[in-house]
XYZ file of C-alpha atoms in Angstrom:
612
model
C 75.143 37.161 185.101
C 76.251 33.641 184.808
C 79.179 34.557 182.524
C 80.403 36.990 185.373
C 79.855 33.808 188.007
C 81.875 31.718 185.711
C 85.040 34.138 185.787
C 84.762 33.460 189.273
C 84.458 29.871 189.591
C 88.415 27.783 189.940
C 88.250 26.035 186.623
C 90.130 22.660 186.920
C 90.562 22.801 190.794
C 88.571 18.952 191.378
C 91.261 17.700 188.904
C 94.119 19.677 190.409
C 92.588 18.360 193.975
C 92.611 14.144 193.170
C 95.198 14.025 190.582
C 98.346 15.696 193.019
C 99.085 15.291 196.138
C 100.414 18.833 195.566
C 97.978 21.943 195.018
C 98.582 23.220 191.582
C 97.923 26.859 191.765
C 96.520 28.833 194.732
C 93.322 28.673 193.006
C 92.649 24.712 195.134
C 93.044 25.827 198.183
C 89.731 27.450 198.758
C 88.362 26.692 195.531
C 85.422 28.933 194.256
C 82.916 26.240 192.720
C 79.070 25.468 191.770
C 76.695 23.285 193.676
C 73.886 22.262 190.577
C 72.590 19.192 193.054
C 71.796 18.713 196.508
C 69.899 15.764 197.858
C 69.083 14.519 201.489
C 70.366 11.401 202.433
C 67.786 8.331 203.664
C 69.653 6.543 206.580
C 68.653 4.745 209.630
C 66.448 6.145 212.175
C 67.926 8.380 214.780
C 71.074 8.857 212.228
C 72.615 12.167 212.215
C 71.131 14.271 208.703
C 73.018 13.885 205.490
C 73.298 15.709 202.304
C 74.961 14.989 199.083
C 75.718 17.424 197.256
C 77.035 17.990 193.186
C 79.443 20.390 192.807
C 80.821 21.986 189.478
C 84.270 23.480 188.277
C 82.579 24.278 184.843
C 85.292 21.726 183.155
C 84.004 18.292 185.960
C 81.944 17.825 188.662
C 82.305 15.297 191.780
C 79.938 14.210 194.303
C 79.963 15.368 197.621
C 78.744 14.632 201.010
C 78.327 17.856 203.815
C 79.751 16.775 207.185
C 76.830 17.479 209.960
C 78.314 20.892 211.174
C 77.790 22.212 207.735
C 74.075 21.477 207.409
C 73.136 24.883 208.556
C 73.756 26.317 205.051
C 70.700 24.246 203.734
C 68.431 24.659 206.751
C 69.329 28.402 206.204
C 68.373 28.223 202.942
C 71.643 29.470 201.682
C 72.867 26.464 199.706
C 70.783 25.423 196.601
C 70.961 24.382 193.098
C 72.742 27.221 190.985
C 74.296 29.114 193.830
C 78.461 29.334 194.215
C 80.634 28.394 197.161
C 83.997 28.422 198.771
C 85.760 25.242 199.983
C 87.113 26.608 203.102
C 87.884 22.915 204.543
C 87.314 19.685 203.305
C 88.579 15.869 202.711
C 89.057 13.927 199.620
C 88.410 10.390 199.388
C 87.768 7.499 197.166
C 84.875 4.943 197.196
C 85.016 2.219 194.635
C 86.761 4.249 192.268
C 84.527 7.527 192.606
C 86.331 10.503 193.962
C 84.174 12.153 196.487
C 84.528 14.950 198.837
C 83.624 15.500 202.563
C 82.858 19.143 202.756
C 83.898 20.428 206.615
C 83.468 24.053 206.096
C 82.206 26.262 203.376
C 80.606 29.601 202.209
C 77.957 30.258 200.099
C 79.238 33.693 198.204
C 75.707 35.049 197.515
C 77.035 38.250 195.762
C 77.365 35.835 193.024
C 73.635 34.937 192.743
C 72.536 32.217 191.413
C 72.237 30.550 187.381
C 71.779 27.521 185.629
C 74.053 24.944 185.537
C 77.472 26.744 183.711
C 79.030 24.322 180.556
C 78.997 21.192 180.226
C 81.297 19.407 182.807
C 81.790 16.061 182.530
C 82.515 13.225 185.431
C 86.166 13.667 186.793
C 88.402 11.489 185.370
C 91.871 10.708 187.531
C 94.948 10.015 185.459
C 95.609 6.510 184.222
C 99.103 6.155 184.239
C 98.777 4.893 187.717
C 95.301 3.809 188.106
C 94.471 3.029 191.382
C 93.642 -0.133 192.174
C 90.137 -1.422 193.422
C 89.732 -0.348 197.320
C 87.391 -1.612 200.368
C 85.953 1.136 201.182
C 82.197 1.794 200.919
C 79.211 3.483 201.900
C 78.185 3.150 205.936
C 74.462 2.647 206.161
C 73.719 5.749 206.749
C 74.978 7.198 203.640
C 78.249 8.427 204.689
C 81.165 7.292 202.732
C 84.508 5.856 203.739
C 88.060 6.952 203.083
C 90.356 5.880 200.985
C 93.424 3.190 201.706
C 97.016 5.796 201.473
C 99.039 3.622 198.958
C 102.617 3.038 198.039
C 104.038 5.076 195.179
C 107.055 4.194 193.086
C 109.975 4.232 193.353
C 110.365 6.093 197.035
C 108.467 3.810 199.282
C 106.183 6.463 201.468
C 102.601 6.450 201.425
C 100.801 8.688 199.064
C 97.066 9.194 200.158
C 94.176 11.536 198.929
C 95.246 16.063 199.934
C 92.991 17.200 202.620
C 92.237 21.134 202.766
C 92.193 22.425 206.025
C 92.010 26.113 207.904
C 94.744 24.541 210.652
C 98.067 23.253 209.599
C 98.847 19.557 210.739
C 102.057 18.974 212.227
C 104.679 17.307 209.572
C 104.275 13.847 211.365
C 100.495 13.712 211.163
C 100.544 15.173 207.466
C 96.964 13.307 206.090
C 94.476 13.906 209.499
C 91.136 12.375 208.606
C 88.239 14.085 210.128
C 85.835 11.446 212.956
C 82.954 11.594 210.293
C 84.912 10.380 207.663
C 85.324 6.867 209.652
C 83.956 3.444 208.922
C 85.018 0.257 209.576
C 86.190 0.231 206.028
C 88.801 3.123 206.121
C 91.724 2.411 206.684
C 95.446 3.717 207.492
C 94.279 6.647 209.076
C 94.828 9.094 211.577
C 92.552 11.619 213.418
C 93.483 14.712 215.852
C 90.596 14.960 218.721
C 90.168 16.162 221.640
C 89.586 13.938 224.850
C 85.555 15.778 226.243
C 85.270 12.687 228.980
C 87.154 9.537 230.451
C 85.249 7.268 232.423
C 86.310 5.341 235.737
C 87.923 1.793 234.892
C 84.643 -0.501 234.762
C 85.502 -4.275 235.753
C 83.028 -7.545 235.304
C 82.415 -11.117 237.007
C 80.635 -13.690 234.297
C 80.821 -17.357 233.586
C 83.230 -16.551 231.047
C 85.620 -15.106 232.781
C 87.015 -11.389 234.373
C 87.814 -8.418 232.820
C 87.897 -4.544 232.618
C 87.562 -1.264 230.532
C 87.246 2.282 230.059
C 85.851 4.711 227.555
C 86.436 8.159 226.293
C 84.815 10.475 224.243
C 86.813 12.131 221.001
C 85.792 15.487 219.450
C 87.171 16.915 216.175
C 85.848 19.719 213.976
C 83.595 17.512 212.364
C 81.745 14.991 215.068
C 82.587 12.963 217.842
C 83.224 9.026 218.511
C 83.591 6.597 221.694
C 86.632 4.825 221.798
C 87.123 2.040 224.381
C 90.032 -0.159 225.611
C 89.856 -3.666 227.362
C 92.143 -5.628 229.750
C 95.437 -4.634 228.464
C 94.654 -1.963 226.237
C 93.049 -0.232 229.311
C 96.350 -0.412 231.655
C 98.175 1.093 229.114
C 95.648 3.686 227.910
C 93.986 5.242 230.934
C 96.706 7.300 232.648
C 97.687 8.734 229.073
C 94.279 9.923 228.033
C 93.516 13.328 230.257
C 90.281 14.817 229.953
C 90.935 17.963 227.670
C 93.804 17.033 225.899
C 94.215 16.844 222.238
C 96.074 13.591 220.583
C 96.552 11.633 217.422
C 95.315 8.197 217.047
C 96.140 5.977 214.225
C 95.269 2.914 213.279
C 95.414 -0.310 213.549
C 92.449 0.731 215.676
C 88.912 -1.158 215.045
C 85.839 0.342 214.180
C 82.823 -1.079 214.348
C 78.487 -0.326 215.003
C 78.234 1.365 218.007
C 76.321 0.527 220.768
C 73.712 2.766 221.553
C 72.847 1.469 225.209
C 76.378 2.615 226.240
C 77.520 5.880 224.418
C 75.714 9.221 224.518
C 77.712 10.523 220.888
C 75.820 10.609 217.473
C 77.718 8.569 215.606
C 76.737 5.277 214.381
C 80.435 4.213 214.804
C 82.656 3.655 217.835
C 86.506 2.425 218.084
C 87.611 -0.632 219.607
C 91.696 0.387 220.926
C 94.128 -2.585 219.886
C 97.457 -4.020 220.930
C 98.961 -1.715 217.835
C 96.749 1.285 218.041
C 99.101 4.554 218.613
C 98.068 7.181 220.545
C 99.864 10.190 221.146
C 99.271 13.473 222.942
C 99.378 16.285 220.732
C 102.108 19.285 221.618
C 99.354 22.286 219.236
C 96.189 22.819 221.051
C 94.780 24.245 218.033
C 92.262 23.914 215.284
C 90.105 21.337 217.873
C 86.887 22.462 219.487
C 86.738 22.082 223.101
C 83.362 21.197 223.394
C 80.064 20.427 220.990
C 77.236 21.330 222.076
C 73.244 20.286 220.504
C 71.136 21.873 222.720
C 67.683 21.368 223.415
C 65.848 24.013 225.085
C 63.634 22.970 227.922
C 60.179 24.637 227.016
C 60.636 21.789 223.699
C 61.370 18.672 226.041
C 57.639 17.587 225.760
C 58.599 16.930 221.969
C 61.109 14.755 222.174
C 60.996 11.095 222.655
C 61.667 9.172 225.531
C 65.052 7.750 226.149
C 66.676 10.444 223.350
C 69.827 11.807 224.984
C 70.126 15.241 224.176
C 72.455 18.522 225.646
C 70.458 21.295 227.365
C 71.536 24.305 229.381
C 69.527 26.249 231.837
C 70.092 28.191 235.129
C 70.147 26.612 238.153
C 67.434 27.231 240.363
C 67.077 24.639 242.861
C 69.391 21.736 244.291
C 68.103 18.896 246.146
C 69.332 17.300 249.270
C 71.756 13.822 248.020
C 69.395 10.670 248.495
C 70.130 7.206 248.044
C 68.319 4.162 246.096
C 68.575 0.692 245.599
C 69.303 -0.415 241.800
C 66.208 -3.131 240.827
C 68.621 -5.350 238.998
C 71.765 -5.030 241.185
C 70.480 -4.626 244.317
C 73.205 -1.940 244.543
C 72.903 1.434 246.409
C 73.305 4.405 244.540
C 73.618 8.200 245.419
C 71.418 10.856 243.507
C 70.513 14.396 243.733
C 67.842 16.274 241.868
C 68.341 19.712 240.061
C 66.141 22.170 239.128
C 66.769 24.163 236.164
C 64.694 26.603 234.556
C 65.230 28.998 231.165
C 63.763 31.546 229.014
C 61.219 29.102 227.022
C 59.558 29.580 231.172
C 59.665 25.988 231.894
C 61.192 24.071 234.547
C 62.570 20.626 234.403
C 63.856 18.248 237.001
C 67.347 16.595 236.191
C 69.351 14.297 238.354
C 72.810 13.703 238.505
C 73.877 10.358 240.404
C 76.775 9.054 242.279
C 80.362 11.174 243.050
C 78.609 14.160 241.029
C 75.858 13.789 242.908
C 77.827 13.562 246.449
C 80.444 16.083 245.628
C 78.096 19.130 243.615
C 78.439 22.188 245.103
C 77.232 24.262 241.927
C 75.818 27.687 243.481
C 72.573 28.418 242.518
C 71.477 31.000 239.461
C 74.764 29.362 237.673
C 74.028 29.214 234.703
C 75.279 24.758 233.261
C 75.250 23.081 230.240
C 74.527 19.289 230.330
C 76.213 17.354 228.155
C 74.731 13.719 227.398
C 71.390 13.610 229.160
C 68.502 10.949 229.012
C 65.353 12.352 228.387
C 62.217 10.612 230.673
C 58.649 10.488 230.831
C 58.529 9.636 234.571
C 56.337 13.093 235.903
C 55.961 14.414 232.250
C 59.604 15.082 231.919
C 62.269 14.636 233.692
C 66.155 14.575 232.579
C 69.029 12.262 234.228
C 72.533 12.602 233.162
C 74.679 10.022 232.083
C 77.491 8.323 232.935
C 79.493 9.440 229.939
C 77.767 12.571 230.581
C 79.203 15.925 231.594
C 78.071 19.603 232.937
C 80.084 23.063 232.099
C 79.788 25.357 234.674
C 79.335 29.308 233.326
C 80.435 28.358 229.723
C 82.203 31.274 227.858
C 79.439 30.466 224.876
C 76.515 32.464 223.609
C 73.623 29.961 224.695
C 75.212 30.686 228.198
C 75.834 34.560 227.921
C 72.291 35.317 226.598
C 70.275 32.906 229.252
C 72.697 35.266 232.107
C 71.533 38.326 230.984
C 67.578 37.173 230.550
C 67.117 35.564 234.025
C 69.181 38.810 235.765
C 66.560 41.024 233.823
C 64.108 39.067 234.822
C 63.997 35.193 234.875
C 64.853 35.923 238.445
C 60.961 37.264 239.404
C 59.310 34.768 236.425
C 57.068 31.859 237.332
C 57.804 28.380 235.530
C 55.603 25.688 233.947
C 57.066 22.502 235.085
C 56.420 19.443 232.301
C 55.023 17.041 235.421
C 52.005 19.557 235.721
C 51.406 19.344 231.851
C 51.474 15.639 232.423
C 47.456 15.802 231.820
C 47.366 17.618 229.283
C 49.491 16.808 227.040
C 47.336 14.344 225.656
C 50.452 11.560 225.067
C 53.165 9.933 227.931
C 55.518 12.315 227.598
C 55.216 13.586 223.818
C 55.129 10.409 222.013
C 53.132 9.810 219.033
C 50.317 7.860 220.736
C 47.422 8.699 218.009
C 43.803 7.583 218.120
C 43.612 4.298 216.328
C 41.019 1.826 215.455
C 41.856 -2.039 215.971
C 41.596 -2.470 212.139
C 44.050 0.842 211.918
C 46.516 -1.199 214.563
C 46.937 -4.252 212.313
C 46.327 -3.248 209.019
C 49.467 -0.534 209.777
C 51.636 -3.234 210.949
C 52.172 -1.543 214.495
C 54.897 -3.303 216.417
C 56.461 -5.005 213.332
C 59.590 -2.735 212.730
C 62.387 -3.213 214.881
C 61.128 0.047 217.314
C 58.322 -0.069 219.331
C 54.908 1.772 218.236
C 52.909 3.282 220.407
C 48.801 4.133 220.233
C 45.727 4.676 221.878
C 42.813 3.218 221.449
C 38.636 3.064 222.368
C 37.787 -0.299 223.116
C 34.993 -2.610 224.928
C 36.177 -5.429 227.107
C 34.569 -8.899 225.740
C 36.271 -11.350 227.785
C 38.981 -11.560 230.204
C 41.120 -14.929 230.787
C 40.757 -16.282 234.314
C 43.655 -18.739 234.151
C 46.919 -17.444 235.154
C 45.397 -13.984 235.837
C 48.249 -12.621 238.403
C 51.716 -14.625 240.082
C 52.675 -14.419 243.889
C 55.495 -11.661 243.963
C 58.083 -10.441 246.683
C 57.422 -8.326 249.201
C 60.492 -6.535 249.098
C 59.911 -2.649 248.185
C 60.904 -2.328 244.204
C 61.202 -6.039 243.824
C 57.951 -7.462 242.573
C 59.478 -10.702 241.186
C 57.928 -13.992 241.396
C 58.455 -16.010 244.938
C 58.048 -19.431 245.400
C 56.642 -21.716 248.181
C 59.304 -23.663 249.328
C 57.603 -24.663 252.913
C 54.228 -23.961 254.085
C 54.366 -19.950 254.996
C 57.855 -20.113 253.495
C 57.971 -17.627 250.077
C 61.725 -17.077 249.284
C 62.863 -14.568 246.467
C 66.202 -15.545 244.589
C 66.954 -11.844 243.576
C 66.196 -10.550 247.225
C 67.891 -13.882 248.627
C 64.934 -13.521 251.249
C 62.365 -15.321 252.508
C 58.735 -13.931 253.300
C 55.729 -15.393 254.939
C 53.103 -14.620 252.445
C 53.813 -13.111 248.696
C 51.769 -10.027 247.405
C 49.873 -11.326 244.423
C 49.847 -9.086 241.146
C 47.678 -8.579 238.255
C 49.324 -10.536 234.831
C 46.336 -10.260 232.799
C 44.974 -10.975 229.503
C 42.139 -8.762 228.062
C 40.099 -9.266 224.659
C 39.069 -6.008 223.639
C 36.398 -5.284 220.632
C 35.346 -1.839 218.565
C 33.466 -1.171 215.460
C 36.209 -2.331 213.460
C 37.791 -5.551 215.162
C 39.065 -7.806 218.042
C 42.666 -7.708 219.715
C 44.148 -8.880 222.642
C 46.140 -6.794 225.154
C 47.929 -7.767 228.092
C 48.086 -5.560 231.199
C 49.797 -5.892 234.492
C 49.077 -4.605 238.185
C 47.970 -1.282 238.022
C 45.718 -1.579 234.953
C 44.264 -4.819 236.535
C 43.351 -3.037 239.826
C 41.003 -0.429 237.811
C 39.335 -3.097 235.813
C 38.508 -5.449 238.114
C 38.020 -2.772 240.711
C 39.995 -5.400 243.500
C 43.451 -5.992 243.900
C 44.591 -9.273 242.786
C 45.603 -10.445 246.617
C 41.257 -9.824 246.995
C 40.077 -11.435 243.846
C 42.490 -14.693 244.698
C 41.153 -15.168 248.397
C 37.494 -14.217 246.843
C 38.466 -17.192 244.422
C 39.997 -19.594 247.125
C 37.072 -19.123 249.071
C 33.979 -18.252 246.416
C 34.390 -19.434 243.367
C 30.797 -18.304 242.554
C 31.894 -14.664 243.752
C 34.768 -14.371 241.938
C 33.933 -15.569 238.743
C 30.779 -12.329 238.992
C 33.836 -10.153 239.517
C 35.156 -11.412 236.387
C 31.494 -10.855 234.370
C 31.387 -7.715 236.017
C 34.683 -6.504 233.931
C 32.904 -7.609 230.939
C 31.119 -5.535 228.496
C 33.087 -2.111 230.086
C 34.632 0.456 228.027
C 38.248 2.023 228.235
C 40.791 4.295 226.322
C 44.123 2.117 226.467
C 47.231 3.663 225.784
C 49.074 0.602 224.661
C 52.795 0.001 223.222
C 53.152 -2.953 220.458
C 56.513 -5.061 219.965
C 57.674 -7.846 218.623
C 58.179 -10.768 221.197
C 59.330 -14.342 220.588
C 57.345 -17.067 222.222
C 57.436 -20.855 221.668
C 60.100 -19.943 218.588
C 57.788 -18.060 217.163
C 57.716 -14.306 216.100
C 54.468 -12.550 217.597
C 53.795 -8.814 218.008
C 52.506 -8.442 222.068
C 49.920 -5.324 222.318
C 50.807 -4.094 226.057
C 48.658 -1.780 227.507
C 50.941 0.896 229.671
C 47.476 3.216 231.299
C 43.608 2.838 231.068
C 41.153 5.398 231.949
C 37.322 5.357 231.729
C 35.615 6.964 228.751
C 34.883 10.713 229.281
C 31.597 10.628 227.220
C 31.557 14.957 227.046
C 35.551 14.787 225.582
C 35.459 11.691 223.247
C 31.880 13.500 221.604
C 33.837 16.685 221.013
C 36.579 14.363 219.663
C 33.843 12.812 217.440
C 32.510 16.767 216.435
C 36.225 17.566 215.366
C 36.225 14.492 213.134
C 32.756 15.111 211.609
C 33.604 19.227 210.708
C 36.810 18.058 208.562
C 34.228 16.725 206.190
C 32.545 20.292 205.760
C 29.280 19.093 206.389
C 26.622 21.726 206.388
């Protein structure tokens, strides 16, 4: 078996691929070759999946790295130690001196089974005569390597760089096109072909240091997608060339650097920066570039997936609210919104809204069947989706997701009744989905909750032992939505910076801090209006006239509280106060203890140690 594999296998093709810039027989094209490793790759949390992988010519073997849209070959299974594959597409590259290659697209030839590692092959070695000298590229922290610097070859002075293997031709201009994932802010001289999926409007801001503006857009290519952005001048220049839809090259000098999360939608941990040099040009071949990537996530498995994840989903619409306006907390700005109903064959339903010109200017029949690109998932109501700004909806899509959800809801989606995720809201047992486990006080600390950089969430049984009277709630606006903190400037005089207003009385509001005990420890939580309101069974406007004009009263109100039990669901983070580092326990709900449910809880707990 494995010496019929090895008559297969394209002996010498890794040495044929990094040691010419030309292939040497047909054979490296599509090379036929043996994985005998494959490994996950650690990164950060939230970074797209990685996989190295070995592969084998029988003569060397190189390491490897799977771009993203080729994981499916080791979720499927297909792709393990000892089987053979076909290099259908992929990039070479060079990280301190190791040749490595990004694997686009590949098959796993399972009519060639699978066998023990063939020969002996031995790390590739790249001829000496011109070594290549030392180059700065490395490994991004998530495990995905960089490409390799194109240098100058003697005597013609043109750039030689690393062969790429594609299914699509480049044009003769744009010879070496690096694919998005292959980008890092330590590759350099390169060139990508992508597709323009979104443009934003031209974004302008007012500071203390000064004026300026910008605009985004979103870049697709076989093998992921990126933000770019371009500022002041860079953004005159740019916007009018970059359509939505079209396909164009970009080559550096063009920065890339961490992205930022808050403002891009893409799953990449990168984003460009467009300079004064950076050439763009539109591309005259539409082909070999996808015109869309889709991830969805179906909308029966929202309740698993975390708050503030963006995600794609697609469903049918079945209902489309009225447009509605609201005022922005922190700007004080109006904005339009309109909320969507969409339903699909998982038989949930799911609010989404879509906000300003989309939101004035949709006029989407219902039963279309849309795909939302770049949605935020929420936990306000259970679930509840908005779409971003860099966001974008396909109307009818000519994909399957699209074709098969048509044909189920005109068979009968059409007559089916939906679960909604806001009337799960109860039972779900967690805010929206999120790991909120039972914990103990000793369980909170002694696992460090609210140390990492991401905020931990649990839940926890707890008796009230004291609750600190000073400073126990502020005097806040009485604007709807504002809630900050007024001051007295006159008597009967309460003005609000934010809502440049002035009131005649504030609306005081709970700020409180609790000391909370169990069976295994003490912590402290703090808790704001709502919580205070149940556990002091007042509002705080009450309790401060009771105070102002009983102090006797008031501080019975306070012993009252004591001594009380509660389930908190609580959130811990890091916080900073007085220069010092400090993890804050902040409890988000409360309710009262449900005696019959926590003693089945306790039944559960007692069975798993097969008492008889």
């Amino acid at each position: 078996m494995a010496s019929d594999a090895a008559a297969h296998v394209s002996q010498g093709s890794l040495s044929a691929i990094f040691n010419s810039g030309e292939d040497s027989s047909g054979t490296t094209i599509q090379p036929i070759l043996q994985c005998v490793q494959v490994k996950p790759l650690g990164g950060q949390q939230g970074a797209p999946e990685r996989f190295r992988v070995v592969f084998s010519d029988i003569l060397n073997f190189v390491q490897s790295m799977l771009a993203t849209q080729a994981n499916h070959v080791v979720h499927e299974g297909k792709l393990k130690r000892g089987c053979f594959v076909r290099l259908k597409s992929f990039q070479a590259n060079q990280v301190k001196g190791k040749r490595i290659i990004i694997v686009l697209d590949l098959d796993v030839l399972e009519e060639l089974g699978e066998c023990e590692k063939i020969g002996e092959p031995k790390t590739l070695e790249v001829k000496t005569e011109e070594e290549d000298k030392p180059q700065p590229t490395t490994i991004s922290s998530n495990g995905f390597y960089g490409t390799k610097v194109p240098q100058q070859q003697q005597p013609q002075p043109q750039q030689r760089s690393l062969p790429s293997r594609s299914n699509g031709m480049s044009s003769s201009a744009h010879a070496n096109i690096y694919p998005i994932e292959a980008l890092s802010p330590y590759a350099h001289k390169w060139t990508i072909k992508a597709r323009c999926t979104n443009k934003s409007d031209i974004k302008t801001w007012h500071n203390k240091n000064g004026e300026g503006k910008l605009f985004s857009v979103n870049l697709l290519d076989d093998s992921g997608e990126i933000r770019g952005t371009g500022f002041q001048d860079q953004c005159d220049l740019l916007y009018d060339l970059f359509q939505e839809g079209g396909v164009y090259y970009i080559s550096s000098p063009c920065r890339v650097q961490l992205a930022k999360k808050q403002f891009t939608n893409l799953n990449n941990d990168y984003e460009l920066t467009f300079e004064r040099d950076t050439v763009v040009e539109k591309a005259e071949e539409q082909d070999g570039v996808p015109q869309v990537r889709f991830n969805f996530t179906s909308i029966g498995d929202l309740q698993n997936v975390e708050k503030d994840t963006t995600i794609d989903t697609i469903g049918v619409l079945k209902e489309v609210g009225e447009t509605s306006q609201i005022t922005s907390k922190t700007t004080s700005k109006p904005y339009d919104k309109r909320e969507l109903t969409l339903v699909d064959n998982t038989n949930y339903s799911v609010r989404l809204t879509i906000w300003g010109n989309t939101a004035t200017s949709f006029d989407i029949a219902p039963e279309s069947v849309i795909a939302f690109k770049g949605v935020k998932v929420s936990d306000f109501g259970g679930r509840s989706l908005s779409l971003l700004s860099s966001g974008s909806m396909t109307v009818d899509p000519d994909i399957d997701e699209a074709h098969k959800l048509k044909g189920w809801y005109d068979a009968q989606g059409r007559s089916d009744t939906f679960t909604s995720h806001a009337s799960m809201g109860s039972s779900m047992g967690t805010a929206g989905g999120r790991n909120e486990a039972y914990k103990t006080i000793i369980q909170v600390k002694d696992e460090n909750l609210g140390m990492s950089e991401n905020t931990d969430y649990f839940t926890t049984k707890a008796t009230i032992i004291y609750v600190k009277q000073d400073n126990i709630s502020y005097p806040a606006c009485l604007s709807e939505g504002c809630n900050k903190k007024v001051v007295e400037v006159d008597p009967g005089q309460w003005r609000c910076e934010r809502c440049d207003k002035t009131h005649p009385k504030p609306e005081y509001r709970y700020i409180m801090s609790l000391n909370v005990s169990d069976h295994t420890g003490q912590i402290w939580l703090s808790c704001f209006d709502d919580v205070g309101r149940l556990i002091m069974g007042m509002t705080a406007d009450q309790l401060t006239e009771l105070r102002d004009n009983d102090e006797k009263a008031a501080g019975e109100v306070f012993q009252e509280a004591n001594c009380k039990s509660w389930v908190f669901k609580c959130r811990a983070k890091m916080d900073n106060f007085q220069d010092q580092q400090r993890v804050r326990y902040q409890v988000s709900s409360a309710s009262a203890m449900n005696f019959p449910t926590e003693s089945a809880k306790l039944a559960d707990i007692l069975r798993l140690y097969n008492l008889e």
